[in-house]
XYZ file of C-alpha atoms in Angstrom:
278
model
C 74.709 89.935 103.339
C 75.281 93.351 103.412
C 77.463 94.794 105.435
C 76.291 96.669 109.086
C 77.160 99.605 111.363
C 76.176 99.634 114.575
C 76.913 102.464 117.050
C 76.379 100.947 120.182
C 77.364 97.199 120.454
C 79.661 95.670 123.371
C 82.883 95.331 122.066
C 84.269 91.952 122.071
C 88.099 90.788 122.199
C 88.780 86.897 121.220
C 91.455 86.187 123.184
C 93.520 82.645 123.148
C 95.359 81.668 126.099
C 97.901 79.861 123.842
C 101.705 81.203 124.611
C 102.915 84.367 122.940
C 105.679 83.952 120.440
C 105.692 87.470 119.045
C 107.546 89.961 121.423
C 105.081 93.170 121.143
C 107.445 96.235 122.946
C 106.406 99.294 120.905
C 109.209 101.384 119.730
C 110.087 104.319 118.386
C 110.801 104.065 114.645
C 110.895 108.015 112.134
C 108.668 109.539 114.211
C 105.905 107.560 114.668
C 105.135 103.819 117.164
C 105.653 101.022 115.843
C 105.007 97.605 117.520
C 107.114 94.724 115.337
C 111.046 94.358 115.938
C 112.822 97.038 113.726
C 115.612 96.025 111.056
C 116.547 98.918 110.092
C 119.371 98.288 107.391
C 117.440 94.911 106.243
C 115.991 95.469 102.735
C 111.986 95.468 102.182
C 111.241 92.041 101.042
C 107.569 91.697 102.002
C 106.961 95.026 98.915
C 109.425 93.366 96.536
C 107.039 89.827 97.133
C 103.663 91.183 96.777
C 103.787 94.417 94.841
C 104.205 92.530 91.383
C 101.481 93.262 88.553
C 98.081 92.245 89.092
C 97.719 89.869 86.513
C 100.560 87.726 89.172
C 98.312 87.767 91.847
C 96.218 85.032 91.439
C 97.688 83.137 94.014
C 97.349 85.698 96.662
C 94.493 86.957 95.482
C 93.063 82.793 95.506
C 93.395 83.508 99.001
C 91.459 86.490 99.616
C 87.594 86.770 99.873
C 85.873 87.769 96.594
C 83.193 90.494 96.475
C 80.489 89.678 94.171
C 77.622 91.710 95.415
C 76.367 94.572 93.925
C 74.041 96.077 95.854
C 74.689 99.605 97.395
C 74.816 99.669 101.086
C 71.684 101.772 102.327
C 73.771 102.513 105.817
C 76.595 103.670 103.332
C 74.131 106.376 101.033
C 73.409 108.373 104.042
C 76.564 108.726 105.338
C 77.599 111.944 103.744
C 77.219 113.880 106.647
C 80.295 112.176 107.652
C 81.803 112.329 104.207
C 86.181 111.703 104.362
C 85.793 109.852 107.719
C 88.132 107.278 106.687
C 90.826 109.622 105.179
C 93.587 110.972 106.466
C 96.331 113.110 105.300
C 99.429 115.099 105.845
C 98.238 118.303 104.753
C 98.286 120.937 107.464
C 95.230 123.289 108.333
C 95.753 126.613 109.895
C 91.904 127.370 109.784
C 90.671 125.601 112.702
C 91.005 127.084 116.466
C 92.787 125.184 118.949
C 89.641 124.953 120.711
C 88.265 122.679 118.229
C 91.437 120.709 118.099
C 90.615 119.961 121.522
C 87.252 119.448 121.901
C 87.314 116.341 119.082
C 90.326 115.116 121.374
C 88.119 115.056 124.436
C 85.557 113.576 122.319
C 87.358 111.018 120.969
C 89.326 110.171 124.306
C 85.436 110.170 126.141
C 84.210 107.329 123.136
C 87.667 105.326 124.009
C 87.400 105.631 127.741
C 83.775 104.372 128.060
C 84.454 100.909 125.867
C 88.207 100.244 127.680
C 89.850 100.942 124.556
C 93.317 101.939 124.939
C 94.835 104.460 121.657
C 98.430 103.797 120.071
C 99.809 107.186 117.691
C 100.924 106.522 114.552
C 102.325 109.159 112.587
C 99.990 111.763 110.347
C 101.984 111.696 106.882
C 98.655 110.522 104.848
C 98.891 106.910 105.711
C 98.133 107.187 108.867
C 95.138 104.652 107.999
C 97.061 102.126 106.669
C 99.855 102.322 109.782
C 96.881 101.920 112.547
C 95.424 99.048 110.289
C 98.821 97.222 110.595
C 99.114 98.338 113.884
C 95.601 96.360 114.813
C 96.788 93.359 113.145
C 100.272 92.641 114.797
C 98.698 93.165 117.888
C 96.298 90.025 116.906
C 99.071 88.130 115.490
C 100.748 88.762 119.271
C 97.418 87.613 120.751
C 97.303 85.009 118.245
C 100.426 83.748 117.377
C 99.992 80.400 116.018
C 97.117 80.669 113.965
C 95.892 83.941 113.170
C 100.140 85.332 113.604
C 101.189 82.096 110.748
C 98.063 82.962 108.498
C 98.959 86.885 108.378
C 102.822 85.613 107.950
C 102.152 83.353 104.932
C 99.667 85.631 103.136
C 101.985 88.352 103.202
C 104.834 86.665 103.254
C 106.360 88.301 106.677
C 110.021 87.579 107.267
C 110.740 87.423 111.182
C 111.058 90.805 111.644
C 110.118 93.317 109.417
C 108.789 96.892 109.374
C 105.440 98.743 109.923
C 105.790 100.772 106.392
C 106.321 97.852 104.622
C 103.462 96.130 106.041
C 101.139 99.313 105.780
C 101.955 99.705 102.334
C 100.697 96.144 101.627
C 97.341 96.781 103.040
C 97.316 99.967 100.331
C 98.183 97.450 97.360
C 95.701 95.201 98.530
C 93.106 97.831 98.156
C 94.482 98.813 95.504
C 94.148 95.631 93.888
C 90.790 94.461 94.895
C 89.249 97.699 93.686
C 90.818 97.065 89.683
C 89.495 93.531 90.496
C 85.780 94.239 91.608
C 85.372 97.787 90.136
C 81.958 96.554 89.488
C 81.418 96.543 93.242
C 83.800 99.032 95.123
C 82.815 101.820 92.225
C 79.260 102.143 94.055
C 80.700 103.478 96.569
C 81.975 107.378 94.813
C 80.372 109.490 92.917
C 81.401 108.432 89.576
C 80.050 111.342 87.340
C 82.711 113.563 89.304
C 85.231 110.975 89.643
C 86.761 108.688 87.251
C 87.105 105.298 88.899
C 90.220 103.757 88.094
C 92.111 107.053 87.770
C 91.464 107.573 91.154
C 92.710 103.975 91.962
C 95.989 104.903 90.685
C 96.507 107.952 92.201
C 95.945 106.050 95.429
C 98.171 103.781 94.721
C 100.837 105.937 95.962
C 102.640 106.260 98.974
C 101.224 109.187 101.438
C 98.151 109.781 99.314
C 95.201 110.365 101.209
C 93.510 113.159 99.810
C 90.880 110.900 97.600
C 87.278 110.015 98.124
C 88.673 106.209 97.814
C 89.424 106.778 101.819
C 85.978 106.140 102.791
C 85.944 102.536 101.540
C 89.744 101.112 102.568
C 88.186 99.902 106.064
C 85.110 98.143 104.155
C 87.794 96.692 101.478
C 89.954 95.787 104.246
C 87.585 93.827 106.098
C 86.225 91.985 103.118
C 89.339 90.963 102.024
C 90.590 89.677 105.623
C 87.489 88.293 106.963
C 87.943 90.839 109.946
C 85.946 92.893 111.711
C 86.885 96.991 112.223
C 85.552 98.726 114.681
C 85.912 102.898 114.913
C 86.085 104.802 117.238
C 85.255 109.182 116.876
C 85.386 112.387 117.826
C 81.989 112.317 116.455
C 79.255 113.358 118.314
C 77.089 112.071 116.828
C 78.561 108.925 115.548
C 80.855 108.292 117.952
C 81.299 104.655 116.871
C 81.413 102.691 113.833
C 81.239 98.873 113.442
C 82.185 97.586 109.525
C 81.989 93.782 108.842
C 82.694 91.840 106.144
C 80.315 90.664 103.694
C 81.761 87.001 102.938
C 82.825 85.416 106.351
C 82.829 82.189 104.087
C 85.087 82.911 101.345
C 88.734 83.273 103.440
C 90.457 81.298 105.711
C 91.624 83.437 108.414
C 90.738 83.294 111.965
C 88.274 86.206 112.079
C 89.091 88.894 114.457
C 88.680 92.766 115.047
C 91.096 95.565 114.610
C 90.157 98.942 116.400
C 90.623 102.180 115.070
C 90.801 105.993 116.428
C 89.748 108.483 114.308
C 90.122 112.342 115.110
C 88.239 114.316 112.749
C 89.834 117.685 113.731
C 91.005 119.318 110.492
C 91.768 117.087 107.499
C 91.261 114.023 110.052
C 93.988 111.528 111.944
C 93.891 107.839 112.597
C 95.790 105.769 115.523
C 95.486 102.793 116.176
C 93.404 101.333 119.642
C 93.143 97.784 121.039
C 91.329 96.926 124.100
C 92.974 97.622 127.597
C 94.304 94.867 129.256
C-alpha cells in the first residue's frame, strides 16, 4: 500500500474519554513553546538511551515498522512544484517583501481556520520540524495517557518529565536511522545523481540542519515508523493541505493517531505545530 495525499478530507481527532494523567500547560522554555514539564538542570537521559550506534538498535528498532516496499510514490514524483515543503531552517532571507510574509500567513491562518485547527509556535532554528512533530505527539500522549502516553514513554524511554529538544532530537535519530536501514527504500525519494545518499544522511544527522533535500521525506519516515498519521496544513494555494499515511499499519504496535502540522512557506519555510480546537 502506497502511501496517499489527499487535500480535502474531514479531519478526524480520536479522542478517549479516559482521565488525563499528563499535565499539558505550555510554557515558555529558550525562546520557543514547549508543552511537557521543564527540568531544566536535569541531565538528557532520553539522547544518552537511544542515540547509541545503529548496530544497538535492534531492540528499538524490533519495535518500529519496517519499510520493505520499493515502489516510488506516483503522488510523490510530481510534487516538485512544491519541492523543500517539509524543510525548515534558520537561515534568514532578506529577499522577500513583507507583503509576501503576510500573505502566506493569511493563507496559512485561512487553511487552519476552516478545519478548527488551532497553531502552537515553535521556534525557527532549523528543527523547527522535528519540535512541532514532538509537539503533536505529547499532545496525544495528554489525550491518551494510558495507552498511546505509556507506548511513546517506553519506546523512547521518557523519564517523567523531560524536555522538548531532547525529544525532537530523537525523532531526527530515528530518521536518521531508518534511512541507513532501508536506503533501498527512502533513497527513491532524492535525486541521487546530484546527491550522494548516505552523505546526506549524515549531514542530517546534526542538530539544526535543515538545509537538505532529506526534509521532504522526515514526515513520510515519521509516519511509517510510528504507525501515525500527519496531516499538513499550508500557506499553499494551491495545496493548502497535505494528508501522509503510513504504509504498514500492521507492522507496529502503537495506537494509531494523527499529529497536525503548520507549515509557512514564506522564505526558507517554518513549521509549528497545530492540534484540533477544543
Amino acid at each position: 500500500m502506497q502511501p496517499t495525499y489527499h487535500y480535502s478530507q474531514t479531519v478526524q481527532q480520536q479522542q478517549q474519554s479516559q482521565p488525563v494523567q499528563w499535565i499539558y500547560q505550555p510554557s515558555f522554555y529558550n525562546g520557543y513553546t514547549t508543552s511537557v514539564p521543564i527540568t531544566l538542570n536535569q541531565p538528557s537521559s532520553i539522547v544518552q538511551t537511544y542515540l547509541s550506534p545503529i548496530e544497538q538498535q535492534n531492540q528499538i528498532n524490533s519495535q518500529l515498522s519496517p519499510v520493505i516496499s520499493s515502489t516510488y510514490p506516483p503522488s510523490m514524483k510530481t510534487s516538485s512544484r512544491f519541492r523543500n515543503a517539509f524543510s525548515c531552517s534558520n537561515q534568514q532571507q532578506t529577499n522577500n517583501s513583507d507583503d509576501e510574509y503576510y500573505y502566506h500567513e493569511q493563507q496559512l491562518n485561512h487553511n487552519l481556520s476552516k478545519h478548527d485547527i488551532e497553531r502552537l509556535p515553535v521556534k525557527g532554528d532549523g528543527n523547527c520540524l522535528f519540535y512541532a512533530l514532538a509537539e503533536g505527539l505529547i499532545y496525544e500522549m495528554k489525550n491518551d495517557p494510558h495507552q498511546f502516553g505509556t507506548q511513546i514513554r517506553r519506546l523512547f524511554r521518557l523519564p517523567t518529565h523531560f524536555r522538548l529538544v531532547d525529544f525532537a532530537d530523537c525523532l531526527r535519530q530515528i530518521c536518521v536511522d531508518q534511512w541507513r536501514l532501508h536506503e533501498d527504500y527512502y533513497s527513491q525519494f532524492v535525486d541521487k545523481e546530484k546527491v550522494a545518499f548516505l552523505k546526506e544522511v549524515k549531514k542530517f544527522s546534526k542538530n539544526g540542519v535543515s538545509d537538505s533535500t532529506l526534509g521532504d521525506i522526515v514526515p513520510l519516515t515519521i509516519a511509517n515508523t510510528l504507525n501515525i498519521n500527519i496531516t499538513i496544513f499550508t500557506s499553499v494555494s494551491n495545496l493548502p493541505r497535505i494528508d501522509v499515511k503510513p504504509e504498514h499499519k500492521d507492522n507496529v504496535s502503537l495506537t494509531q493517531k494523527t499529529i497536525y502540522l503548520a507549515y509557512n512557506q514564506y522564505g526558507v519555510g517554518h513549521y509549528d505545530a497545530a492540534y484540533p480546537r477544543t
